[in-house]
């Protein structure tokens, strides 16, 4: 067992480790949940884009594609969308700049691109790219990039991380003071016994 003078430091270190582990698990769990939420949103919107593209069966439908995509997606300010043709031509774009979105699909998309994060100035986007086929005979698949803005989530996670770090530091300091006071009181010598009281002799 450590000497009594080292025991407060040991207990404080154990408390700090436990608090830091709890804070890290809390932050990581929330981060994973937010990413999974973004993943579901992206997949739902990609599925909607797929249903819109299935309706394209002629030159007229392809020309109307921007109107259909705008009606379906333009109301969501957190959403970025890019639809590219076989030669990289932009058929529809909203949200992040085409250059940033196109980075997810250089040279076109030949298979689903895993969920990734891109930065466009001060904005962060998380999304994916998927090749999608139209009903046009002999037409090459189109590249569809869908992303949701995560700037607010990133700021929230940063703020939460700083708050948890401050909490761990303050709680560790409080534990250290408490352990020191308790052990100091426990190891303090007992108070000296009062001398026995003597009664004056009776006359």
C-alpha positions as a printed NumPy array, in Angstrom:
array([[  0.   ,   0.   ,   0.   ],
       [  1.4  ,   3.47 ,  -0.86 ],
       [  2.572,   5.673,   1.991],
       [ -0.217,   7.883,   3.374],
       [  1.374,  11.025,   1.896],
       [  1.203,   9.509,  -1.619],
       [ -2.309,   8.095,  -1.286],
       [ -4.197,  11.307,  -2.205],
       [ -2.201,  11.638,  -5.426],
       [ -2.885,   8.009,  -6.353],
       [ -6.618,   8.306,  -5.657],
       [ -6.764,  11.574,  -7.599],
       [ -5.048,   9.973, -10.594],
       [ -7.52 ,   7.07 , -10.535],
       [-10.455,   9.489, -10.359],
       [ -9.021,  11.566, -13.222],
       [ -8.619,   8.469, -15.392],
       [-12.179,   7.322, -14.699],
       [-13.615,  10.773, -15.427],
       [-11.578,  11.165, -18.612],
       [-12.694,   7.742, -19.835],
       [-16.342,   8.571, -19.141],
       [-16.024,  11.912, -20.958],
       [-14.331,  10.285, -23.969],
       [-16.989,   7.574, -24.228],
       [-19.746,  10.196, -23.993],
       [-18.189,  12.351, -26.731],
       [-17.448,   9.393, -29.011],
       [-20.936,   7.904, -28.603],
       [-22.582,  11.189, -29.525],
       [-20.229,  11.667, -32.483],
       [-21.079,   8.199, -33.821],
       [-24.802,   8.821, -33.398],
       [-24.607,  12.103, -35.32 ],
       [-22.634,  10.453, -38.118],
       [-25.163,   7.624, -38.327],
       [-27.957,  10.2  , -38.483],
       [-26.185,  11.922, -41.386],
       [-25.707,   8.569, -43.091],
       [-29.448,   7.832, -42.918],
       [-30.327,  11.279, -44.265],
       [-27.906,  10.913, -47.171],
       [-29.191,   7.445, -48.038],
       [-32.818,   8.587, -47.926],
       [-32.095,  11.461, -50.289],
       [-30.052,   9.28 , -52.611],
       [-32.995,   6.917, -52.815],
       [-35.268,   9.842, -53.683],
       [-32.797,  10.905, -56.392],
       [-32.822,   7.36 , -57.747],
       [-36.611,   7.414, -58.015],
       [-36.462,  10.731, -59.874],
       [-33.848,   9.463, -62.336],
       [-35.816,   6.304, -63.07 ],
       [-38.474,   8.55 , -64.608],
       [-35.987,   9.974, -67.142],
       [-36.814,   8.119, -70.355],
       [-36.34 ,  10.756, -73.032],
       [-34.553,  13.968, -73.963],
       [-37.45 ,  16.023, -72.645],
       [-37.331,  14.288, -69.258],
       [-33.581,  14.848, -69.033],
       [-34.056,  18.55 , -69.745],
       [-36.647,  18.719, -66.959],
       [-34.37 ,  16.944, -64.491],
       [-33.115,  20.181, -62.817],
       [-36.715,  21.256, -62.158],
       [-37.573,  17.92 , -60.541],
       [-34.419,  17.946, -58.39 ],
       [-34.995,  21.543, -57.367],
       [-38.561,  20.761, -56.317],
       [-37.356,  17.747, -54.322],
       [-34.221,  19.123, -52.634],
       [-33.971,  22.929, -52.824],
       [-36.079,  23.461, -49.688],
       [-33.383,  21.851, -47.51 ],
       [-30.633,  24.458, -46.839],
       [-28.364,  21.817, -45.247],
       [-28.316,  19.686, -48.384],
       [-25.766,  19.732, -51.196],
       [-26.507,  17.894, -54.451],
       [-24.505,  17.343, -57.603],
       [-25.598,  15.383, -60.687],
       [-22.935,  14.831, -63.336],
       [-23.155,  13.337, -66.782],
       [-20.844,  10.717, -68.205],
       [-18.295,  13.375, -69.265],
       [-18.387,  15.331, -66.014],
       [-20.91 ,  17.932, -67.201],
       [-23.017,  19.351, -64.357],
       [-26.719,  18.593, -64.84 ],
       [-27.811,  19.861, -61.429],
       [-26.019,  21.46 , -58.471],
       [-26.983,  23.051, -55.162],
       [-25.235,  23.698, -51.855],
       [-21.464,  23.259, -51.837],
       [-19.406,  24.287, -54.825],
       [-19.325,  21.793, -57.725],
       [-15.545,  21.473, -57.361],
       [-15.837,  20.302, -53.758],
       [-18.649,  17.894, -54.523],
       [-16.981,  16.623, -57.68 ],
       [-13.937,  15.681, -55.603],
       [-16.061,  12.821, -54.285],
       [-16.447,  11.484, -57.799],
       [-13.342,  12.219, -59.883],
       [-13.845,  10.959, -63.415],
       [-17.343,   9.76 , -62.601],
       [-18.648,   7.218, -60.127],
       [-18.256,   3.523, -60.891],
       [-19.486,   2.29 , -57.531],
       [-20.859,   3.677, -54.273],
       [-18.427,   6.041, -52.53 ],
       [-18.286,   5.566, -48.731],
       [-19.534,   8.363, -46.52 ],
       [-16.865,  11.066, -46.435],
       [-16.407,  14.636, -45.19 ],
       [-15.488,  17.641, -47.333],
       [-14.799,  21.282, -46.504],
       [-16.051,  24.219, -48.55 ],
       [-14.671,  27.376, -46.957],
       [-16.139,  27.502, -43.469],
       [-18.678,  24.79 , -44.204],
       [-18.303,  21.076, -43.579],
       [-20.235,  18.547, -45.626],
       [-20.696,  14.829, -45.091],
       [-21.995,  12.75 , -47.954],
       [-21.608,  10.025, -50.508],
       [-21.605,   9.493, -54.275],
       [-23.468,   6.816, -56.223],
       [-23.808,   5.979, -59.937],
       [-27.442,   5.959, -61.046],
       [-28.991,   4.736, -64.273],
       [-31.757,   6.473, -66.205],
       [-34.248,   4.87 , -68.589],
       [-32.528,   6.399, -71.61 ],
       [-31.526,   3.652, -74.012],
       [-27.754,   3.153, -74.092],
       [-27.084,   6.108, -71.776],
       [-24.18 ,   5.908, -69.337],
       [-24.967,   6.142, -65.622],
       [-25.055,   9.549, -64.014],
       [-22.929,  10.41 , -60.972],
       [-25.028,  11.649, -58.052],
       [-23.34 ,  13.234, -55.033],
       [-25.447,  13.946, -51.941],
       [-24.137,  15.62 , -48.783],
       [-25.515,  17.274, -45.65 ],
       [-23.865,  20.227, -43.934],
       [-22.311,  19.3  , -40.589],
       [-20.816,  22.661, -39.554],
       [-23.255,  23.049, -36.644],
       [-22.574,  19.497, -35.483],
       [-18.82 ,  20.052, -35.674],
       [-19.097,  23.254, -33.629],
       [-21.306,  21.473, -31.094],
       [-18.879,  18.55 , -30.73 ],
       [-15.956,  20.964, -30.323],
       [-17.832,  22.892, -27.629],
       [-18.86 ,  19.665, -25.924],
       [-15.275,  18.403, -25.943],
       [-14.009,  21.606, -24.313],
       [-16.814,  21.482, -21.732],
       [-16.069,  17.858, -20.864],
       [-12.346,  18.609, -20.595],
       [-13.042,  21.513, -18.219],
       [-15.391,  19.303, -16.198],
       [-12.749,  16.573, -15.882],
       [-10.117,  19.08 , -14.738],
       [-12.388,  20.725, -12.162],
       [-13.732,  17.395, -10.892],
       [-10.183,  16.035, -10.607],
       [ -9.111,  19.106,  -8.641],
       [-12.112,  18.743,  -6.338],
       [-11.373,  15.044,  -5.807],
       [ -7.729,  15.796,  -5.021],
       [ -8.661,  18.398,  -2.396],
       [-11.302,  16.122,  -0.867],
       [ -8.955,  13.116,  -0.687],
       [ -6.228,  15.241,   0.892],
       [ -8.544,  16.662,   3.539],
       [-10.1  ,  13.302,   4.402],
       [ -6.769,  11.49 ,   4.714],
       [ -5.222,  14.375,   6.635],
       [ -8.081,  14.243,   9.1  ],
       [ -7.883,  10.451,   9.323],
       [ -4.133,  10.554,  10.047],
       [ -4.293,  13.455,  12.478],
       [ -3.216,  12.494,  16.045],
       [ -6.076,  12.214,  18.476],
       [ -6.607,  15.244,  20.717],
       [ -4.849,  15.126,  24.079],
       [ -7.005,  13.819,  26.889],
       [ -8.103,  16.419,  29.39 ],
       [ -6.527,  16.017,  32.877],
       [ -8.774,  14.371,  35.419],
       [-10.861,  16.789,  37.378],
       [-10.209,  16.727,  41.063],
       [-12.719,  17.722,  43.663],
       [-11.581,  20.11 ,  46.401],
       [-11.318,  18.441,  49.835],
       [-14.287,  18.846,  52.093],
       [-13.792,  20.755,  55.345]])
